[in-house]
Coordinates of C-alpha atoms in Angstrom, one line a residue:
Chain A
M1 CA 235.1 122.1 252.3
A2 CA 236.2 118.9 253.7
K3 CA 234.5 117.9 256.9
I4 CA 236.5 117.8 260.3
P5 CA 235.8 115.2 262.7
S6 CA 234.2 116.7 266.1
L7 CA 236.9 117.1 268.7
R8 CA 235.2 114.5 271.0
H9 CA 235.2 111.9 268.4
M10 CA 238.8 112.5 267.9
V11 CA 239.8 112.2 271.5
I12 CA 237.8 108.9 271.9
A13 CA 239.6 107.5 268.8
I14 CA 243.0 108.5 269.9
F15 CA 242.2 107.3 273.3
I16 CA 241.2 103.8 272.1
L17 CA 244.0 103.8 269.3
G18 CA 246.5 104.4 272.0
M19 CA 245.3 102.1 274.9
A20 CA 243.8 99.2 272.9
L21 CA 245.8 98.4 269.9
F22 CA 249.1 98.8 271.5
S23 CA 250.9 97.5 274.7
P24 CA 249.9 100.1 277.5
R25 CA 253.6 100.2 278.7
H26 CA 255.0 101.6 275.4
L27 CA 254.2 104.5 273.2
Y28 CA 253.9 103.6 269.6
A29 CA 254.6 106.0 266.9
A30 CA 253.8 106.3 263.2
F31 CA 253.4 103.1 261.0
E32 CA 253.3 100.8 264.1
S33 CA 250.4 99.0 263.2
D34 CA 250.8 95.7 261.4
I35 CA 249.1 95.6 258.2
L36 CA 247.3 92.4 258.5
S37 CA 244.3 91.0 256.7
P38 CA 241.3 90.0 258.9
L39 CA 242.0 86.3 258.2
Q40 CA 245.6 86.6 259.5
N41 CA 244.5 88.5 262.5
A42 CA 242.0 85.7 263.1
A43 CA 244.5 83.2 263.0
G44 CA 246.7 84.6 265.5
G45 CA 248.0 87.9 263.7
F46 CA 250.6 85.8 261.6
P47 CA 252.8 88.2 259.4
F48 CA 252.7 85.7 256.6
S49 CA 250.8 85.2 253.6
V50 CA 248.7 82.0 252.8
Y51 CA 247.4 80.9 249.5
G52 CA 244.2 82.2 248.6
N53 CA 244.5 85.4 250.9
S54 CA 245.6 88.1 248.3
L55 CA 245.3 90.7 250.8
S56 CA 248.2 89.2 252.8
V57 CA 250.6 90.1 250.0
L58 CA 251.4 93.4 251.6
S59 CA 252.8 91.8 254.7
D60 CA 254.5 89.0 252.9
P61 CA 254.9 89.3 249.0
T62 CA 256.2 85.6 248.7
I63 CA 252.9 84.4 248.0
L64 CA 253.3 86.6 244.6
S65 CA 255.0 83.4 243.2
S66 CA 252.1 81.3 243.8
A67 CA 249.3 83.7 242.3
Q68 CA 247.7 83.6 239.3
P69 CA 249.4 85.7 236.3
I70 CA 247.1 88.7 237.2
F71 CA 245.2 89.3 240.4
G72 CA 243.7 92.2 242.2
A73 CA 242.3 92.5 245.8
G74 CA 240.8 95.1 248.0
G75 CA 239.9 95.2 251.6
I76 CA 238.5 97.8 254.2
S77 CA 238.2 97.7 257.8
R78 CA 237.3 99.7 260.7
K79 CA 238.9 98.8 263.9
F80 CA 236.7 99.0 267.2
G81 CA 233.9 100.0 264.5
L82 CA 235.5 103.6 264.3
K83 CA 235.4 105.5 261.2
N84 CA 238.8 107.4 262.4
L85 CA 240.5 104.0 262.7
T86 CA 239.8 103.0 259.1
E87 CA 242.3 101.0 257.1
S88 CA 241.9 100.3 253.6
V89 CA 244.2 98.0 251.5
F90 CA 244.5 97.5 248.0
V91 CA 246.9 95.3 246.1
I92 CA 247.5 94.2 242.5
G93 CA 250.1 91.7 241.2
G94 CA 250.8 88.9 239.0
N95 CA 253.7 86.6 238.0
Y96 CA 255.6 85.6 235.0
K97 CA 257.8 82.2 235.1
D98 CA 259.6 82.3 238.2
Y99 CA 259.1 85.9 239.2
G100 CA 256.2 87.8 240.7
I101 CA 255.4 91.7 241.1
G102 CA 252.8 93.3 243.1
V103 CA 252.0 96.8 244.1
G104 CA 249.8 97.6 247.2
V105 CA 248.6 100.6 248.9
S106 CA 247.6 100.7 252.5
K107 CA 245.9 104.0 254.3
F108 CA 244.9 104.3 257.6
G109 CA 243.6 107.3 259.6
N110 CA 241.1 110.0 259.0
L111 CA 241.2 113.6 257.8
A112 CA 243.4 114.9 260.6
Y113 CA 245.9 112.2 260.8
H114 CA 246.9 109.7 258.0
E115 CA 249.4 107.1 257.3
T116 CA 249.8 105.9 253.7
I117 CA 252.1 103.0 252.5
L118 CA 252.8 102.3 248.9
S119 CA 254.5 99.1 248.7
V120 CA 256.2 97.8 245.3
S121 CA 257.2 94.1 245.6
G122 CA 259.2 91.4 243.6
T123 CA 259.7 88.1 244.1
K124 CA 262.0 85.1 242.7
N125 CA 260.9 81.5 243.0
L126 CA 264.5 79.4 243.2
K127 CA 263.9 75.9 242.2
E128 CA 260.6 75.8 244.0
I129 CA 262.1 75.6 247.2
L130 CA 263.2 78.9 248.2
I131 CA 261.2 82.2 247.3
V132 CA 262.6 85.4 248.0
G133 CA 260.9 88.8 248.0
F134 CA 262.0 92.1 248.1
S135 CA 259.9 95.5 248.7
F136 CA 260.4 99.0 248.6
Q137 CA 258.0 100.7 251.1
F138 CA 257.1 104.2 250.2
Y139 CA 255.8 105.8 253.6
Q140 CA 253.8 109.0 254.0
L141 CA 252.7 110.6 256.9
G142 CA 250.0 113.5 256.9
I143 CA 249.0 115.5 259.9
L144 CA 246.5 118.3 259.5
N145 CA 247.9 121.8 259.9
Y146 CA 251.4 120.4 260.6
G147 CA 252.3 118.9 257.1
Q148 CA 253.3 115.9 255.8
D149 CA 256.6 114.0 255.3
T150 CA 257.5 110.7 253.2
S151 CA 260.2 108.0 253.6
I152 CA 261.4 104.9 252.0
G153 CA 261.7 101.7 253.5
T154 CA 262.5 98.1 252.5
K155 CA 261.5 94.6 253.3
L156 CA 263.2 91.5 252.5
S157 CA 261.2 88.1 252.6
A158 CA 262.2 84.6 252.4
R159 CA 260.0 81.4 252.3
Y160 CA 261.4 77.9 252.6
K161 CA 259.4 75.2 251.6
M162 CA 260.8 72.1 253.5
N163 CA 258.2 69.7 252.0
S164 CA 254.4 69.7 251.2
Q165 CA 253.4 70.1 255.0
F166 CA 256.1 72.6 256.2
E167 CA 257.1 76.0 255.3
A168 CA 259.5 78.2 257.1
M169 CA 259.4 82.1 256.5
M170 CA 261.6 85.1 257.5
S171 CA 261.3 88.8 256.9
I172 CA 263.1 91.8 257.8
L173 CA 261.5 95.2 257.5
N174 CA 263.4 98.7 257.2
A175 CA 266.8 97.2 257.5
N176 CA 267.8 100.6 255.8
R177 CA 266.9 102.6 259.2
P178 CA 264.5 105.2 257.6
V179 CA 263.3 108.0 259.3
I180 CA 260.4 110.6 259.0
G181 CA 259.4 114.0 260.2
Q182 CA 261.5 117.0 261.1
S183 CA 262.7 115.2 264.2
N184 CA 263.8 112.3 261.9
E185 CA 261.6 109.8 263.9
K186 CA 262.8 106.3 263.3
L187 CA 260.3 104.1 261.5
P188 CA 259.6 100.6 262.9
Q189 CA 262.2 98.0 262.1
V190 CA 260.7 94.6 262.4
I191 CA 262.0 91.0 262.5
S192 CA 259.5 88.3 261.7
G193 CA 259.6 84.6 261.2
G194 CA 257.7 81.5 262.0
L195 CA 256.4 77.9 260.5
L196 CA 253.5 77.3 258.5
M197 CA 252.2 73.7 258.8
K198 CA 249.5 71.9 256.5
P199 CA 249.0 68.6 258.1
S200 CA 245.9 68.0 255.7
S201 CA 244.3 69.8 252.9
G202 CA 241.9 71.7 255.0
I203 CA 243.8 72.7 258.1
T204 CA 246.7 75.3 258.3
G205 CA 248.5 75.9 261.5
Q206 CA 251.1 78.7 262.2
V207 CA 253.5 79.4 264.9
S208 CA 255.4 82.8 264.3
F209 CA 256.9 85.8 266.1
I210 CA 257.2 89.4 265.5
Q211 CA 259.8 91.7 266.9
D212 CA 260.0 95.5 266.7
T213 CA 263.5 96.2 267.7
E214 CA 262.1 98.9 270.1
F215 CA 259.8 96.5 271.8
P216 CA 259.6 92.9 273.5
I217 CA 259.1 89.9 270.8
S218 CA 255.4 89.0 270.4
T219 CA 255.0 85.4 269.9
R220 CA 251.8 83.9 268.0
F221 CA 250.2 80.9 267.2
G222 CA 247.0 79.9 265.3
L223 CA 245.0 77.4 263.1
I224 CA 242.7 77.9 260.1
W225 CA 240.2 75.1 259.3
E226 CA 238.1 74.8 256.4
P227 CA 235.3 72.4 257.7
V228 CA 233.3 72.7 254.5
S229 CA 234.1 74.0 251.0
H230 CA 234.3 77.8 250.8
I231 CA 234.0 78.5 254.6
S232 CA 237.3 78.6 256.8
I233 CA 237.3 79.5 260.5
A234 CA 240.4 80.6 262.6
I235 CA 241.5 80.8 266.2
G236 CA 244.7 82.1 267.4
K237 CA 246.7 83.6 270.4
V238 CA 249.0 86.6 270.5
H239 CA 251.3 86.8 273.2
Q240 CA 252.6 90.2 273.9
P241 CA 250.2 92.0 273.8
N242 CA 247.8 89.2 275.2
I243 CA 245.1 88.7 272.5
F244 CA 242.8 85.8 271.9
T245 CA 241.8 85.8 268.2
T246 CA 239.2 84.2 266.2
G247 CA 237.1 84.8 262.9
G248 CA 236.8 83.3 259.5
M249 CA 236.4 83.8 255.7
I250 CA 233.6 82.7 253.4
T251 CA 234.6 82.4 249.6
T252 CA 232.1 82.7 246.8
K253 CA 234.0 82.3 243.4
N254 CA 236.4 85.3 243.5
F255 CA 234.9 87.2 246.4
R256 CA 236.2 86.7 249.8
I257 CA 234.4 88.0 253.0
E258 CA 236.8 88.1 255.9
I259 CA 236.2 88.9 259.6
G260 CA 238.6 88.9 262.5
Y261 CA 237.7 89.3 266.0
L262 CA 240.3 90.2 268.6
S263 CA 239.9 90.0 272.3
Y264 CA 242.5 91.9 274.4
A265 CA 242.5 89.9 277.5
N266 CA 244.6 92.5 279.9
L267 CA 242.6 95.5 278.7
G268 CA 239.0 93.7 278.8
L269 CA 238.5 95.3 275.1
I270 CA 237.1 93.6 272.0
T271 CA 237.4 94.6 268.4
Y272 CA 236.8 93.1 265.0
Q273 CA 238.2 93.7 261.6
T274 CA 236.2 93.0 258.5
G275 CA 237.3 93.0 254.8
I276 CA 236.0 92.0 251.6
S277 CA 238.4 91.3 248.6
Y278 CA 238.3 90.3 245.2
S279 CA 241.0 88.6 243.3
R280 CA 241.7 86.2 240.4
M281 CA 243.4 83.7 242.4
P282 CA 242.0 80.2 242.1
Chain B
M1 CA 303.4 74.1 194.9
Q2 CA 303.0 71.3 197.4
I3 CA 302.4 73.8 200.4
W4 CA 299.8 75.8 198.2
G5 CA 298.0 72.4 197.3
L6 CA 297.7 71.7 200.9
L7 CA 296.7 74.6 202.0
L8 CA 293.8 74.6 199.3
T9 CA 292.8 71.1 200.5
R10 CA 292.8 72.2 204.2
L11 CA 290.7 75.2 203.3
A12 CA 288.2 72.9 201.4
L13 CA 288.1 70.6 204.5
V14 CA 287.4 73.4 206.8
I15 CA 284.6 74.8 204.5
L16 CA 283.2 71.5 204.4
V17 CA 283.0 71.0 208.2
C18 CA 282.0 74.5 209.0
H19 CA 279.5 75.4 206.2
S20 CA 276.4 74.5 208.2
W21 CA 277.2 77.0 210.8
C22 CA 278.8 79.8 208.3
F23 CA 276.0 79.8 205.7
S24 CA 272.9 78.7 207.8
Q25 CA 271.5 82.4 207.9
Y26 CA 272.0 82.5 204.1
D27 CA 270.1 79.4 203.6
I28 CA 267.1 81.2 205.1
I29 CA 267.2 84.4 203.0
E30 CA 268.0 82.4 199.8
N31 CA 264.3 81.3 199.6
F32 CA 263.2 84.7 199.5
D33 CA 261.7 86.6 196.8
P34 CA 265.0 89.0 196.0
E35 CA 262.4 91.6 194.6
N36 CA 260.7 91.9 198.1
S37 CA 262.3 93.3 201.0
L38 CA 261.5 91.3 204.4
P39 CA 258.4 92.7 205.4
E40 CA 258.4 94.5 208.8
S41 CA 255.7 92.3 210.4
D42 CA 258.4 89.4 209.8
L43 CA 261.0 91.1 211.8
I44 CA 258.7 91.8 214.7
I45 CA 257.4 88.5 214.8
L46 CA 261.0 87.3 214.8
S47 CA 261.8 89.6 217.6
T48 CA 258.9 89.0 219.7
A49 CA 259.2 85.1 219.5
G50 CA 262.9 85.4 220.6
S51 CA 261.9 87.6 223.4
I52 CA 259.0 85.9 225.0
Y53 CA 259.3 82.2 224.3
H54 CA 262.2 80.0 225.1
N55 CA 261.5 77.2 222.6
L56 CA 259.2 75.7 220.0
T57 CA 256.0 75.2 221.8
P58 CA 252.5 75.4 220.5
E59 CA 252.2 78.9 221.6
S60 CA 255.4 80.2 219.8
A61 CA 254.5 77.9 216.8
V62 CA 251.2 80.0 216.4
L63 CA 253.2 83.1 216.2
L64 CA 256.0 81.7 213.9
S65 CA 253.3 80.4 211.4
Q66 CA 252.3 84.1 210.7
L67 CA 255.8 84.6 209.0
S68 CA 255.5 85.5 205.2
F69 CA 258.3 83.4 203.9
L70 CA 257.4 80.0 205.2
T71 CA 256.5 77.0 202.7
E72 CA 253.6 75.2 203.0
E73 CA 255.8 72.2 204.2
E74 CA 257.0 74.4 206.8
N75 CA 253.6 75.6 207.8
N76 CA 252.3 72.0 207.9
I77 CA 255.1 71.2 210.7
L78 CA 254.1 74.1 212.5
D79 CA 250.4 73.2 212.6
Q80 CA 251.4 69.8 214.0
V81 CA 253.2 71.6 216.8
I82 CA 250.2 73.6 217.4
H83 CA 248.2 70.5 217.8
G84 CA 250.5 69.3 220.3
N85 CA 252.2 66.7 218.5
T86 CA 256.2 66.3 219.2
I87 CA 258.2 67.1 216.1
E88 CA 261.7 66.3 215.5
L89 CA 263.1 68.8 213.1
T90 CA 265.7 67.7 210.8
P91 CA 269.2 69.4 211.5
D92 CA 269.6 70.9 207.9
S93 CA 266.0 72.4 207.6
R94 CA 265.2 76.0 207.6
L95 CA 262.9 75.6 210.7
F96 CA 265.7 73.8 212.7
T97 CA 268.1 76.7 211.7
L98 CA 265.5 79.3 212.6
T99 CA 264.6 77.9 215.9
K100 CA 268.3 77.4 216.8
S101 CA 268.9 81.1 215.8
L102 CA 266.0 82.4 217.8
W103 CA 266.5 80.1 221.1
S104 CA 270.1 79.3 221.7
P105 CA 270.4 76.9 224.7
R106 CA 270.0 78.8 227.9
Q107 CA 272.9 78.9 230.1
D108 CA 271.3 79.2 233.6
I109 CA 273.7 80.6 236.2
K110 CA 274.3 77.8 238.8
I111 CA 273.9 79.2 242.2
S112 CA 274.6 77.1 245.2
G113 CA 274.9 78.3 248.9
T114 CA 273.8 78.1 252.4
V115 CA 271.7 80.4 254.6
F116 CA 271.3 80.5 258.4
H117 CA 269.0 82.2 260.5
R118 CA 269.9 81.8 264.2
I119 CA 267.6 83.0 267.0
N120 CA 269.2 83.1 270.7
K121 CA 266.6 84.0 273.3
V122 CA 268.2 85.5 276.5
D123 CA 266.7 88.4 278.3
D124 CA 266.0 89.9 274.9
V125 CA 266.4 88.2 271.5
Q126 CA 269.6 87.8 269.5
Y127 CA 269.2 87.6 265.8
K128 CA 271.9 86.7 263.4
W129 CA 271.5 85.9 259.5
S130 CA 274.4 84.4 257.3
G131 CA 274.8 83.2 254.0
E132 CA 277.4 82.2 251.6
F133 CA 276.7 81.6 247.9
N134 CA 279.3 80.1 245.1
I135 CA 278.2 81.9 241.6
G136 CA 280.6 80.7 239.0
Q137 CA 284.1 81.7 239.9
F138 CA 282.9 84.2 242.6
T139 CA 282.1 83.5 246.4
M140 CA 279.8 86.0 248.2
G141 CA 278.9 86.1 251.6
V142 CA 276.7 88.2 253.7
L143 CA 276.2 88.5 257.5
G144 CA 273.7 90.6 259.6
E145 CA 273.4 90.6 263.3
R146 CA 271.3 92.3 266.0
D147 CA 272.3 91.8 269.7
P148 CA 269.9 91.8 272.5
Y149 CA 268.2 95.4 273.0
E150 CA 269.9 96.8 270.1
S151 CA 267.5 99.2 268.3
N152 CA 268.9 98.8 264.8
I153 CA 267.9 95.6 263.0
L154 CA 271.2 95.3 261.2
D155 CA 273.4 96.6 263.8
Y156 CA 276.2 94.8 262.4
N157 CA 276.5 93.8 258.8
S158 CA 279.4 92.5 256.7
F159 CA 279.7 91.5 253.0
F160 CA 282.4 89.9 250.9
I161 CA 283.2 88.9 247.5
R162 CA 286.0 86.6 246.7
T163 CA 287.5 85.6 243.3
N164 CA 290.5 84.0 241.7
Y165 CA 291.9 85.4 238.5
K166 CA 294.9 83.8 237.2
N167 CA 297.4 84.1 240.3
F168 CA 295.3 86.6 242.1
D169 CA 292.9 85.9 244.9
Y170 CA 290.9 89.0 245.5
T171 CA 288.7 89.5 248.5
I172 CA 286.4 92.8 248.5
G173 CA 284.5 93.6 251.7
S174 CA 285.2 92.1 255.2
Y175 CA 288.4 90.4 255.3
Q176 CA 291.2 89.4 257.5
M177 CA 294.9 89.5 257.1
L178 CA 296.4 86.6 258.9
A179 CA 300.2 87.5 258.6
G180 CA 303.2 86.2 260.4
H181 CA 302.8 84.8 264.0
G182 CA 300.1 87.4 264.9
L183 CA 302.2 90.4 266.3
V184 CA 301.2 93.0 263.5
S185 CA 298.1 91.7 261.7
W186 CA 295.6 88.8 262.9
R187 CA 292.8 89.9 264.8
P188 CA 293.3 93.4 265.9
F189 CA 295.9 95.7 264.4
P190 CA 297.9 97.4 267.1
V191 CA 301.3 95.7 268.1
K192 CA 301.0 93.7 271.4
S193 CA 301.6 90.3 272.8
D194 CA 299.2 88.6 275.1
F195 CA 297.3 85.4 275.5
G196 CA 295.2 85.9 272.6
T197 CA 298.4 86.6 270.3
T198 CA 300.0 83.4 271.9
N199 CA 297.1 81.2 271.1
S200 CA 297.5 81.8 267.6
A201 CA 301.5 82.1 267.5
F202 CA 301.9 78.6 266.7
R203 CA 300.0 78.9 263.6
Q204 CA 301.2 80.5 260.6
G205 CA 299.3 83.1 258.9
R206 CA 297.7 82.3 255.6
G207 CA 297.3 85.7 254.2
I208 CA 294.0 87.6 253.1
Q209 CA 291.1 85.5 254.1
P210 CA 287.3 86.4 253.8
F211 CA 285.6 87.1 257.2
R212 CA 282.5 85.2 258.0
S213 CA 282.3 85.9 261.8
G214 CA 279.9 88.1 263.7
H215 CA 282.7 89.4 265.7
E216 CA 282.3 93.3 265.3
S217 CA 286.1 94.5 265.5
W218 CA 288.3 91.8 263.7
A219 CA 287.4 92.4 260.3
Y220 CA 289.2 94.8 257.8
R221 CA 286.9 96.7 255.1
G222 CA 288.4 97.1 251.8
L223 CA 290.3 95.3 249.0
G224 CA 292.6 92.4 249.9
W225 CA 294.5 90.3 247.5
N226 CA 297.0 87.4 247.6
Q227 CA 299.4 86.9 244.5
I228 CA 301.6 83.8 244.0
F229 CA 304.9 84.4 242.6
N230 CA 307.7 81.9 241.7
K231 CA 309.5 82.5 244.8
G232 CA 307.2 83.5 247.4
Q233 CA 303.4 84.8 248.0
F234 CA 302.6 88.6 248.4
S235 CA 299.5 89.5 250.5
G236 CA 298.2 93.2 250.5
G237 CA 295.3 94.8 251.7
I238 CA 293.8 98.6 252.0
S239 CA 291.1 99.1 254.6
H240 CA 288.7 101.7 255.8
R241 CA 286.2 101.1 258.5
K242 CA 284.7 102.5 261.8
I243 CA 285.4 100.8 265.0
D244 CA 284.3 101.3 268.6
G245 CA 286.4 103.0 270.9
S246 CA 288.2 106.4 271.4
I247 CA 291.8 107.7 271.3
V248 CA 293.2 108.6 274.6
D249 CA 296.7 109.8 275.3
H250 CA 297.8 108.7 271.5
K251 CA 296.5 105.1 272.5
I252 CA 293.4 103.5 270.8
K253 CA 291.1 102.2 273.6
M254 CA 289.2 99.6 271.3
S255 CA 286.0 98.2 272.4
D256 CA 285.3 94.7 271.0
L257 CA 282.2 94.0 272.8
G258 CA 279.9 94.8 269.9
L259 CA 276.9 96.0 272.1
H260 CA 275.4 98.8 271.3
V261 CA 272.5 99.6 274.0
S262 CA 273.6 102.1 276.6
D263 CA 274.1 105.7 275.7
T264 CA 278.0 105.2 276.3
Q265 CA 278.0 102.4 274.0
I266 CA 276.0 104.1 271.4
N267 CA 278.3 107.1 271.6
N268 CA 281.2 105.1 271.2
H269 CA 279.8 103.1 268.3
G270 CA 281.8 103.9 265.2
N271 CA 283.6 106.7 267.0
V272 CA 287.0 105.8 265.6
S273 CA 287.7 106.1 261.7
E274 CA 290.6 103.8 260.7
T275 CA 292.3 103.7 257.4
I276 CA 295.0 100.9 257.0
G277 CA 297.4 99.8 254.5
I278 CA 299.5 96.7 254.7
G279 CA 301.4 94.3 252.7
G280 CA 303.5 91.1 253.4
W281 CA 305.9 88.9 251.6
E282 CA 306.7 85.3 252.3
S283 CA 309.1 82.9 251.1
D284 CA 309.6 79.2 251.5
L285 CA 313.0 78.1 252.3
R286 CA 314.0 74.3 252.6
N287 CA 312.9 73.6 256.1
G288 CA 310.9 76.8 256.7
K289 CA 309.4 80.1 256.0
I290 CA 310.7 83.7 256.0
G291 CA 308.6 86.8 255.7
I292 CA 308.2 90.4 256.0
I293 CA 305.2 92.7 256.9
I294 CA 305.1 96.3 256.4
G295 CA 302.1 98.6 257.2
G296 CA 300.7 101.8 258.1
G297 CA 297.6 103.3 259.7
S298 CA 295.8 106.2 260.7
W299 CA 292.9 106.7 263.2
Y300 CA 290.7 109.7 263.8
D301 CA 288.0 109.9 266.5
K302 CA 285.0 112.2 266.7
N303 CA 286.9 114.6 268.9
E304 CA 289.5 115.1 266.3
N305 CA 292.0 113.1 268.4
K306 CA 294.3 111.2 265.7
L307 CA 297.0 108.7 265.7
I308 CA 299.3 107.6 262.8
N309 CA 301.3 104.5 263.3
L310 CA 303.7 102.5 261.0
V311 CA 304.7 99.0 261.7
S312 CA 307.0 96.4 260.5
S313 CA 307.8 92.9 261.4
F314 CA 310.0 90.1 260.4
Y315 CA 309.2 86.6 260.9
G316 CA 310.2 82.9 260.4
N317 CA 310.2 79.5 261.3
Y318 CA 312.7 76.6 260.9
R319 CA 311.9 72.9 261.3
Y320 CA 314.3 70.3 262.4
S321 CA 313.2 66.7 262.5
D322 CA 310.1 66.9 265.1
L323 CA 311.2 70.2 266.4
S324 CA 310.1 73.7 264.9
I325 CA 311.1 76.8 266.1
F326 CA 309.6 80.3 265.2
S327 CA 310.0 84.0 266.0
E328 CA 308.5 87.1 265.0
V329 CA 310.1 90.8 265.8
A330 CA 308.0 93.9 265.4
F331 CA 308.9 97.5 265.4
T332 CA 306.5 100.5 265.4
S333 CA 307.2 104.4 264.3
Q334 CA 306.2 105.1 268.1
N335 CA 309.2 103.3 269.3
K336 CA 307.3 100.4 270.5
K337 CA 308.9 96.9 269.9
A338 CA 307.4 93.3 270.5
V339 CA 309.0 89.9 270.2
I340 CA 307.4 86.6 270.1
S341 CA 309.4 83.4 269.8
G342 CA 308.7 79.7 270.5
A343 CA 309.2 76.1 269.7
K344 CA 307.2 73.0 269.3
L345 CA 308.1 69.7 269.9
K346 CA 305.7 67.1 268.3
K347 CA 306.3 63.4 268.3
D348 CA 303.5 61.0 267.5
S349 CA 300.9 61.9 270.0
F350 CA 303.0 64.0 272.2
Q351 CA 303.2 67.9 271.6
Y352 CA 304.8 70.4 273.6
G353 CA 305.3 74.0 273.0
I354 CA 306.8 77.1 274.5
V355 CA 306.3 80.6 273.6
L356 CA 308.3 83.5 274.8

């Protein structure tokens, strides 16, 4: 028989989830949590993938066109160290000539409440200048004793390589207006965009924004610095909600250990996100 | 006899010129042992090579070298390719014919276009995406827009494909019919005469045009086409779309604000279903143009109020030296009439216009 979490533990988890993860002025609904890797969160929660960080494929598939022919990556994290807020991510993919394809699964929650997203992505590299990505997002929401429902969303992403130092990116999530549940709850529609800057080989900077159409725009900036080979450190700032971020990544051959450390300034709460991944990306 | 002799000579010349194209496939097969059928493995190799490779490379040469019917000389050539040497195949060789038949030159579809992503920060943020692409003889345009505080990410979107075929010019998707001097069909459909109409009155409509703007109530949606004849041009369109507004007292109260934030605006969003058919003919005269427009439309709202209207208009313009005069008269099936007339005098940098 499956073990049901204690009521007290559940209440604490839901309280922290509602208060700390999201802005206190709004009530969030299902699938509102951005699926970002710890490194993305450490560098200001930027919504785009960077080369070498395979887990970021789920948030931005355009990196598929830069991956090796076949790769796989997985990660697990516990927000606020709570088992009930466990998020696991697994992605496999590859590319052939100018095309890339990837399949990813993200799972969040516990036995009583869980959100699962299956993402199937395809990309096309146009003349090494523009990479266009498209994903089908299969959403599944399950609540113990209430049942479950599924829905299908879409994601359109584009990455424009201005030159060797600047890349501009844009994505639109769920333009097809998916809904879920008996009450036809609207799934989040999110616009994101930004710039990636690589002034030198060891430094990556980002300025980005994310806007769920139901909420105010969230602007973000951050920096990833690789002071020595195989070790990267990151810092960043998220505006709305007000979060300072830091963290890093250690690379050993094909393994990557990532940690993201998020300080919610207005709430006075701190959390961290950890992840480990394995991929064949060089 | 002379005719037959010439015919045979021409036939021989044609065979001489075309023999390498006509008989090249047979050239490969004639070296087979006629007692043995082509092994299935060879067919698979040829099929695989044609599918996964695009030219003769060391990788594809490895695969081709496994063909059973190759001669030793041909295997030697492939070995050189496998070892990275650049080989120029002689045009009449079997390998040249084989590679040519496997990998005919690829014709990449050329796509050119532009994409805009505009972000306008006011109280909230307004987003607009637009793009236009040329793919061969097709022009394709897309547009998406989300106004501040609107909950739908693509609250307004439009799409068109335009192409030319002989004398036809087709537009599928969002288009405008710019007809006459604007009384019947320019921006909105209803017959009216106001400053918006007079601004465009001096201009002559150019028929069906793809719609590229973010204005949410100015475009028809459906099929439009222009066709040029010897004595004039026909423009026609059919459209079905949903517009913001309501039908009150047999009149359409259309909202062209395009904002869907308040409850009233959301309730009025796409409240009226509009179906329109319209056609126009225009002929060139020696010093001007003359035209006729006939159209009909029906409008239904969610409260089951409905309106049906037929319109017709006649227009023309005449140019004499620096003076041009124009007029358009429109009638509707609801006994409404509208007239617009004017004159324009243009001399060097001086221009004066009157619209009545």
